[in-house]
Short mmCIF file of C-alpha atoms in Angstrom, two decimals:
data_model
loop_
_atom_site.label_atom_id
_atom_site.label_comp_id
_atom_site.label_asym_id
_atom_site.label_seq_id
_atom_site.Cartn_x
_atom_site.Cartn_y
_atom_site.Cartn_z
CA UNK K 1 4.95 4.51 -18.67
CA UNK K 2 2.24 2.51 -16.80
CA UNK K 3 2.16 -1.11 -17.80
CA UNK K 4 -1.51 -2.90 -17.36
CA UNK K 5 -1.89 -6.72 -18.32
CA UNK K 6 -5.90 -7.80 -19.23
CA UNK K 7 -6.14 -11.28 -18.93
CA UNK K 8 -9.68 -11.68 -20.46
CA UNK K 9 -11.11 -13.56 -22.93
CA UNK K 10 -13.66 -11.20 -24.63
CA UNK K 11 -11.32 -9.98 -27.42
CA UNK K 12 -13.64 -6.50 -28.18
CA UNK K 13 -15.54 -4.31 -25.43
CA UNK K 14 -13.35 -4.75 -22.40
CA UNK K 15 -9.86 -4.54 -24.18
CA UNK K 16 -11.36 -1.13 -26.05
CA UNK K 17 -13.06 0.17 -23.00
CA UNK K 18 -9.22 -0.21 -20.72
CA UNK K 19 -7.52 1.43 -23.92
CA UNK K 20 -9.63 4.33 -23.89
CA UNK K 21 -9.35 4.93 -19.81
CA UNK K 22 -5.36 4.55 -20.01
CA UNK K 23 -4.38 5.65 -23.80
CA UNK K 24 -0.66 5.59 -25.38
CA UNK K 25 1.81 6.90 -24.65
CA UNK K 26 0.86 7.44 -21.03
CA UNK K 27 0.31 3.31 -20.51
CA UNK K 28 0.94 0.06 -22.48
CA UNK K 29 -2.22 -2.27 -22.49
CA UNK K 30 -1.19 -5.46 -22.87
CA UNK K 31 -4.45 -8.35 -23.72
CA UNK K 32 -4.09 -11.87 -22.90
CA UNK K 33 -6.86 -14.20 -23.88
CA UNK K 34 -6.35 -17.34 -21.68
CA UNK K 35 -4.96 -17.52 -18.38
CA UNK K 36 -2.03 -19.22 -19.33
CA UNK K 37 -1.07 -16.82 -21.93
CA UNK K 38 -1.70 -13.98 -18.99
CA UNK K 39 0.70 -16.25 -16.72
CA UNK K 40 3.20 -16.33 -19.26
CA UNK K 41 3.19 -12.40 -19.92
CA UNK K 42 3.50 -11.84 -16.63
CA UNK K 43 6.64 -13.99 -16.39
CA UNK K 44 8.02 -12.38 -19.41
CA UNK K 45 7.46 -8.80 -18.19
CA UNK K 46 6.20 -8.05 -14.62
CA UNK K 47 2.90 -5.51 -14.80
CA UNK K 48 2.13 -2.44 -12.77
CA UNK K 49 -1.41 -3.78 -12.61
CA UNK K 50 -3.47 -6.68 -13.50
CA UNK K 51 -6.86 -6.59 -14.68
CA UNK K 52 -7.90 -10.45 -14.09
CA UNK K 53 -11.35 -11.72 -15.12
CA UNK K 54 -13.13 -14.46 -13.48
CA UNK K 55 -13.99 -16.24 -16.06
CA UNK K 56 -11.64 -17.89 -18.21
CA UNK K 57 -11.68 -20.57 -21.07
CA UNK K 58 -8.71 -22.58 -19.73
CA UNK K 59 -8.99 -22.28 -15.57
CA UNK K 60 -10.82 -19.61 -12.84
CA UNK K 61 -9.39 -16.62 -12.39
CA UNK K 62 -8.90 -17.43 -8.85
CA UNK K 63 -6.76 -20.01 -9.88
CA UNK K 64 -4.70 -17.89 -12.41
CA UNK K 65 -4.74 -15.18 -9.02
CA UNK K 66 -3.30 -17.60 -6.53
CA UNK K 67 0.04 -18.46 -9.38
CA UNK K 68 0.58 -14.87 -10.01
CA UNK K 69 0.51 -14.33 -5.73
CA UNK K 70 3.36 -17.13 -5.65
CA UNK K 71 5.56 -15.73 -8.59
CA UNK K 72 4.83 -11.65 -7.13
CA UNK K 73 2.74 -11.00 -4.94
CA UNK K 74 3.36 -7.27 -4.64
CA UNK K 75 1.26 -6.92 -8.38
CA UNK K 76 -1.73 -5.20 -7.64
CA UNK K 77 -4.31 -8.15 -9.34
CA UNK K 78 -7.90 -6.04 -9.86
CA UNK K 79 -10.74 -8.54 -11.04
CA UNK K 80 -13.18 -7.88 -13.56
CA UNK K 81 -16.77 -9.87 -13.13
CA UNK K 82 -20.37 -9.92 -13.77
CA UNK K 83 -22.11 -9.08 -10.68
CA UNK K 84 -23.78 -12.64 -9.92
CA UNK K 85 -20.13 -13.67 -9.43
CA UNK K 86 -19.30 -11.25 -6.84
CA UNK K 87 -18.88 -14.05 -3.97
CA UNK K 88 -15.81 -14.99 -6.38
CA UNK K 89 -14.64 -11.33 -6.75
CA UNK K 90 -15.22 -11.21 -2.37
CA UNK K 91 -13.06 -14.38 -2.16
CA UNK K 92 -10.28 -13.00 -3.85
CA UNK K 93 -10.10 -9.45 -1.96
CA UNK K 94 -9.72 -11.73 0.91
CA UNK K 95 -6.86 -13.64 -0.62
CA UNK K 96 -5.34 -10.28 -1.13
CA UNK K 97 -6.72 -8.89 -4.28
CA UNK K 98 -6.50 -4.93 -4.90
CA UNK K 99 -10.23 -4.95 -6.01
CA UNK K 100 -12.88 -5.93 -7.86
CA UNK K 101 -14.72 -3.85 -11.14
CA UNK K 102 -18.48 -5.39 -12.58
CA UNK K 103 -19.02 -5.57 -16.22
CA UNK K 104 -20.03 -3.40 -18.17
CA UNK K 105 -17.31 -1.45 -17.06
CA UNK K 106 -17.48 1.91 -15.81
CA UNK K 107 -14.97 4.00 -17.19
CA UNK K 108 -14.44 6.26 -14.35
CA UNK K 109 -14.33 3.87 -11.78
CA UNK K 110 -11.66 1.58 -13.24
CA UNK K 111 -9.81 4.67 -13.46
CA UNK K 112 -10.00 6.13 -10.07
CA UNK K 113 -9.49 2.43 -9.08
CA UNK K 114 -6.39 1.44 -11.60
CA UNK K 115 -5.08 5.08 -10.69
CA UNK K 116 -4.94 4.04 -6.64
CA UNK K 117 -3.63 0.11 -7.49
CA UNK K 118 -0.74 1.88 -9.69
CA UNK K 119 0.13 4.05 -6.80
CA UNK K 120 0.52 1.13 -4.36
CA UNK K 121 2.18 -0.72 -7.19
CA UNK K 122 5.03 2.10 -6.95
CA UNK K 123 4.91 2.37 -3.36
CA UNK K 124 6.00 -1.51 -3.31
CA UNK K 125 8.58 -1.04 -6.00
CA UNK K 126 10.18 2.43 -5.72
CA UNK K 127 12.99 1.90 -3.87
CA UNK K 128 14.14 3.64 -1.00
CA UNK K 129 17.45 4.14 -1.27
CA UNK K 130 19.63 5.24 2.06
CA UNK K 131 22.41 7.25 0.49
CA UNK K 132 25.34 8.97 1.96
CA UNK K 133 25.81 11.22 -1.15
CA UNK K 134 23.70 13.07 -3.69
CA UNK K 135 21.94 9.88 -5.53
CA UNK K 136 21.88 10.13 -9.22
CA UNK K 137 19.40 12.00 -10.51
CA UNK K 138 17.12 9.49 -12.15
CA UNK K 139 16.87 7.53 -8.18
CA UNK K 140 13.65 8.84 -7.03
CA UNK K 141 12.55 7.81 -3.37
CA UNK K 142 16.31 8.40 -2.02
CA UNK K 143 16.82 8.96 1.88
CA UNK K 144 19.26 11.59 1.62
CA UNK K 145 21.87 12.33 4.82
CA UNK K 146 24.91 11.82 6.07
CA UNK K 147 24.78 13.84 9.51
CA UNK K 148 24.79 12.14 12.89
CA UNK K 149 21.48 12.15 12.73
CA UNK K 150 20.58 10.55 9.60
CA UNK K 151 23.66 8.07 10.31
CA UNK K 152 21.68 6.42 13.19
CA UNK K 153 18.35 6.34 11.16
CA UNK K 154 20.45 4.31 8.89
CA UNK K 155 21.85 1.58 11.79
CA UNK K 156 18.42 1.93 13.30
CA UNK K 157 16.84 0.42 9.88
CA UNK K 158 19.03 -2.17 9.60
CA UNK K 159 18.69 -3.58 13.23
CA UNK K 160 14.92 -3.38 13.16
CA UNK K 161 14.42 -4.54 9.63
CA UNK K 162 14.48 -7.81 9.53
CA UNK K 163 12.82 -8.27 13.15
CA UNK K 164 9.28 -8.31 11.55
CA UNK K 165 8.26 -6.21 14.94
CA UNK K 166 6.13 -3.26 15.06
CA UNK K 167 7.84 -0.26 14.05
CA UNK K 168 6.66 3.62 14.91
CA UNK K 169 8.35 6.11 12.98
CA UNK K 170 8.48 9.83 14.58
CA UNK K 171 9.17 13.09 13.18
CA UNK K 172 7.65 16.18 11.88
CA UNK K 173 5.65 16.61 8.88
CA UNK K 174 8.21 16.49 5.88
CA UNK K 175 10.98 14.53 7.39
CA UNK K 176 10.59 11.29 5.44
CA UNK K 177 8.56 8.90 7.54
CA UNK K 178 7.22 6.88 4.83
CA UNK K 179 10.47 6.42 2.89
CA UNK K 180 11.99 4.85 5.84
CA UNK K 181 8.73 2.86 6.34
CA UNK K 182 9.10 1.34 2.67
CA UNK K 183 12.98 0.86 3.70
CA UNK K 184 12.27 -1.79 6.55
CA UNK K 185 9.53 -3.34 4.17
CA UNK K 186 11.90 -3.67 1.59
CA UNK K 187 14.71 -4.69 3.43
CA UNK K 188 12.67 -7.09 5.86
CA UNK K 189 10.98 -10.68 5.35
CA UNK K 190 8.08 -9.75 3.67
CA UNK K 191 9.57 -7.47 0.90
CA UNK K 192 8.20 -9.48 -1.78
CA UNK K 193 4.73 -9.35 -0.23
CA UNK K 194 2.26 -6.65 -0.65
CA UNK K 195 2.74 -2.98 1.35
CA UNK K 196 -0.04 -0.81 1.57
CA UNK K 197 -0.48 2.81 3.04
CA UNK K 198 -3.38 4.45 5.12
CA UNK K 199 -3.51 7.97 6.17
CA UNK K 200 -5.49 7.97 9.22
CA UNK K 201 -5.49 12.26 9.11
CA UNK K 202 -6.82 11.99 5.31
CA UNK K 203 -9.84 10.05 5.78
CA UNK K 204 -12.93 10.73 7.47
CA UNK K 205 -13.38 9.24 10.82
CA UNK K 206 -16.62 7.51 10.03
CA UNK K 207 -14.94 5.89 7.36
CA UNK K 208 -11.64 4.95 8.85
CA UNK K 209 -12.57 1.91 10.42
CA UNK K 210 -14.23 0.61 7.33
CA UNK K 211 -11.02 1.34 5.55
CA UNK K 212 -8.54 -0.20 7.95
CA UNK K 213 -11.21 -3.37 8.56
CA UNK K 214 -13.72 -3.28 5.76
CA UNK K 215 -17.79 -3.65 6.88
CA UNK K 216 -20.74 -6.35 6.22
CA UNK K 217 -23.07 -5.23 3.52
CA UNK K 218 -25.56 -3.02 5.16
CA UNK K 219 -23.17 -2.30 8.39
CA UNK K 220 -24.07 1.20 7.69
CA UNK K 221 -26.30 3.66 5.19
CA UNK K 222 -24.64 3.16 2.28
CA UNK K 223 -23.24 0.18 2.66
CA UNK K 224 -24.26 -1.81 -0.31
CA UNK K 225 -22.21 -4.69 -0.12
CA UNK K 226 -19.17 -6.34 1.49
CA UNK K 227 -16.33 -4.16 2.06
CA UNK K 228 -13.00 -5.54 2.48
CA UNK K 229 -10.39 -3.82 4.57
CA UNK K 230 -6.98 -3.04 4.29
CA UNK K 231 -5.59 -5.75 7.06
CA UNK K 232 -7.54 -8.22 5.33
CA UNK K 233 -5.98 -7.44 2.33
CA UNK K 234 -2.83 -6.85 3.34
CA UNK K 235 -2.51 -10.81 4.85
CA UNK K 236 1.06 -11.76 4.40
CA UNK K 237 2.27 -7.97 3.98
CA UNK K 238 3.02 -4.86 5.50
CA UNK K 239 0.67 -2.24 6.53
CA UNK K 240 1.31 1.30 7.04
CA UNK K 241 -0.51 3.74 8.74
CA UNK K 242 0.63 7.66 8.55
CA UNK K 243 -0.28 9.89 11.17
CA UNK K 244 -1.57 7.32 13.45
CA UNK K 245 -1.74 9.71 16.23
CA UNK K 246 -4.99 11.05 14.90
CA UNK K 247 -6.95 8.10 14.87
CA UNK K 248 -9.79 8.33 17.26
CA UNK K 249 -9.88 6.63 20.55
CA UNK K 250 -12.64 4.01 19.78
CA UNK K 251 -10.65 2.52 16.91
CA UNK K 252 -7.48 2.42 18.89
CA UNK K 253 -9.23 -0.12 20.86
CA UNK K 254 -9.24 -2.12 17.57
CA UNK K 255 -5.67 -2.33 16.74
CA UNK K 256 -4.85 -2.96 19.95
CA UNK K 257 -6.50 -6.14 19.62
CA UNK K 258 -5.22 -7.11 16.15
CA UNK K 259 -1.69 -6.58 17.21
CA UNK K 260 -2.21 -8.91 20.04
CA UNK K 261 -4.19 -11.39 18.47
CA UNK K 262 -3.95 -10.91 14.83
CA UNK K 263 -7.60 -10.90 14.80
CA UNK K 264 -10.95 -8.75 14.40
CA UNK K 265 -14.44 -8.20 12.84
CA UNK K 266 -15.59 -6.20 10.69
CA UNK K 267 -17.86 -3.01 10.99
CA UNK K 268 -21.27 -5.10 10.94
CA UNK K 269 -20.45 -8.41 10.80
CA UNK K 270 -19.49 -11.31 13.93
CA UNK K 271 -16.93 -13.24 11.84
CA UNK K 272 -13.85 -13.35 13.61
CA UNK K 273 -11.14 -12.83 10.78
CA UNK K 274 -7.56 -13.67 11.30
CA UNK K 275 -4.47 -11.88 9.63
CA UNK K 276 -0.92 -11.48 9.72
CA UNK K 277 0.40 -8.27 9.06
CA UNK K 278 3.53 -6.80 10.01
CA UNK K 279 2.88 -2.75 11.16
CA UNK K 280 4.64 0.58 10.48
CA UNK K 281 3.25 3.17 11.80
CA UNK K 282 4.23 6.68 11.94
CA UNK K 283 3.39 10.14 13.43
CA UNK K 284 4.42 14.04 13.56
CA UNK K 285 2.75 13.80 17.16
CA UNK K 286 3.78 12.94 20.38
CA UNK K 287 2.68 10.45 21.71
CA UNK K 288 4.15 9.87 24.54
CA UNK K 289 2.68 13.27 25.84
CA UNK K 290 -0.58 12.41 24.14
CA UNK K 291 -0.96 9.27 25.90
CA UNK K 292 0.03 10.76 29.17
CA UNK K 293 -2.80 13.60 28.14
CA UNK K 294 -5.36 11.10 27.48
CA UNK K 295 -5.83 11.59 24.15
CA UNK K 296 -3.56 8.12 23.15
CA UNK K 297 -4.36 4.80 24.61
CA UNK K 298 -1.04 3.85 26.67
CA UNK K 299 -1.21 0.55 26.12
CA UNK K 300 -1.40 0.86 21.83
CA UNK K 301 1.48 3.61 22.19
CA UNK K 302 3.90 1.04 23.93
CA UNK K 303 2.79 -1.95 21.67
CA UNK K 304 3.28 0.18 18.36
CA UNK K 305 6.84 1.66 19.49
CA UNK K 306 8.13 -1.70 20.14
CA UNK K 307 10.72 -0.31 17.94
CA UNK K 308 10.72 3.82 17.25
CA UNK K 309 12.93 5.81 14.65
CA UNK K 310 13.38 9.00 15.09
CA UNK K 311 13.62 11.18 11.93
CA UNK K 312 15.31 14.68 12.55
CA UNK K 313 14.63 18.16 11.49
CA UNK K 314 15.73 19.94 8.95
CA UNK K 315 17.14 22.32 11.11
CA UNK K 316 18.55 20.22 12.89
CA UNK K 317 20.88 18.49 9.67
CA UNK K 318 22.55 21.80 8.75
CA UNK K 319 25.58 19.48 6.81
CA UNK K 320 23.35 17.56 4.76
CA UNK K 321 21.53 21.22 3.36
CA UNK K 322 24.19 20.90 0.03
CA UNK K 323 22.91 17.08 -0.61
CA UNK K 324 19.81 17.60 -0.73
CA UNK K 325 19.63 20.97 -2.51
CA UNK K 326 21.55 19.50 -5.24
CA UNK K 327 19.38 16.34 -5.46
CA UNK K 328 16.23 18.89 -5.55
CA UNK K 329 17.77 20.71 -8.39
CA UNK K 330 18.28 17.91 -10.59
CA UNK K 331 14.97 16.45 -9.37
CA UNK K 332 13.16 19.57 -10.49
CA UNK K 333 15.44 20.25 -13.57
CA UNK K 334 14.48 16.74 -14.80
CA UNK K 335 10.79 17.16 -14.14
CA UNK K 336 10.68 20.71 -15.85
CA UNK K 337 12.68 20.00 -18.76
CA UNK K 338 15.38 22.36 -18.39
CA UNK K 339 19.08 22.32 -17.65
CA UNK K 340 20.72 23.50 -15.11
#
């Protein structure tokens, strides 16, 4: 069951129109009127997500954002404002916010945007378990393995977890890269901090940059206003980027520069922003060869794989086929309702 915390004072439209986009028994809407009565649910019961408004009778919602980032700063925090306080709503997304929604709320978009924050609030929070044996069944998120293989996977998380280096995880398609990504977040310096993932092969490449770095309003047609980009709002946390080996050349030039200096622009705009991000970053590609080929800039290859995990095959962990069929069949037993 999703959990969502309001924290708005307008005790009628907005609390109706979240309750109809996320109805029982699905999600539990929680409403808190005041932001110290939001504060105080919060410390009660953690949320998935936060729907924050701006405008509160006892103090800002910035100021209400900025205590819930010090108690957990992995909660996605989305805010909720009229549009002639959209500076506000900007401010925050730097800060870290997931987002920002205008009122009157459109039903749709809060929930394709709810929908994405409560898949990066599981990300953060579903643990990934290394495990020797079958995990139970309710563990989702387990790294399953107890070949050679998967043994020095295990020693090569814990050496490079707590480093808060760049990591490049390598492997094909399938193998697990982002499990083990969340496992050196979790078990590193910045696990209570936010993590957030980017697959560079699932978005267009116009739009990649805009993604990674966000954009000025009118950088671009379409481009109606500010855009605020994953580094910027992952400041303090942990990015990762999948299948970094397809990101075009142009943009490589980019986070070459932000690994060096922790800095960069965004599309449109001169402002020199600074951030501090620790990055995963993971391919079914190599590299090596690509960068050799042309197609990879050298120089970002050998900065990212500062430290590189190889995943193996699965034909190449022939031992650890009874684990994981076993942890598949009570996976899918669970999930279908039957026994077995």
């Amino acid at each position: 069951m999703a959990h969502l915390l309001l924290i708005d004072d307008d005790p009628d439209l907005i609390p109706d129109q979240v309750r109809r986009a996320f109805p029982a028994p699905a999600h539990r809407v929680e409403v808190a009127g005041t932001g110290a009565a939001g504060l105080e649910h919060v410390r009660s019961e953690p949320p998935d997500v936060v729907l924050l408004d701006l405008r509160l009778p006892d103090e800002s919602g910035l100021e209400v954002y900025q205590q819930l980032r010090q108690f957990d700063a992995r909660i996605p925090v989305i805010f909720v404002t009229m549009a002639k306080t959209a500076d506000a709503a900007i401010e925050a997304m730097k800060q870290g916010a997931y987002d920002y929604l205008f009122k009157p709320l459109d039903l749709n978009s809060l929930r394709r945007v709810v929908g994405e924050a409560l898949e990066v609030a599981r990300r953060m929070r579903q643990p990934a378990v290394v495990t020797q044996s079958a995990p139970d069944p309710d563990v989702d998120g387990a790294i399953i393995g107890s070949c050679p293989a998967m043994r020095e996977v295990y020693k090569a998380i814990g050496r490079v977890a707590a480093q808060d280096v760049p990591v490049l995880i390598t492997g094909e398609s399938g193998t697990g890269k982002e499990l083990v990504a969340r496992a050196v977040y979790q078990h590193g310096p910045r696990g209570m901090a936010p993590f957030l993932a980017l697959n560079c092969a699932a978005i267009p490449e116009t739009l990649l940059e805009s993604e990674m770095f966000g954009h000025e309003k009118g950088a671009f047609t379409g481009a109606e206003r500010r855009r605020i980009g994953k580094f910027e709002q992952c400041h303090g946390g942990t990015l990762f980027l999948d299948e970094v080996g397809d990101m075009p050349l142009a943009l490589q030039a980019k986070i070459l520069r932000v690994l060096q200096e922790q800095a960069f622009e965004r599309a449109g705009g001169n402002e020199t922003v600074r951030t501090d991000v620790r990055l995963i970053t993971a391919s079914n590609r190599d590299l090596k060869a690509w960068s050799d080929a042309g197609r990879f800039r050298p120089d970002l290859y050998y900065r990212l794989g500062v430290f590189t995990i190889h995943l193996p095959s699965l034909r190449e962990r022939g031992e650890d086929l009874p684990l994981l069929v076993r942890h598949y069949l009570r996976r899918f037993s669970r999930e279908l309702e039957c026994s077995g």
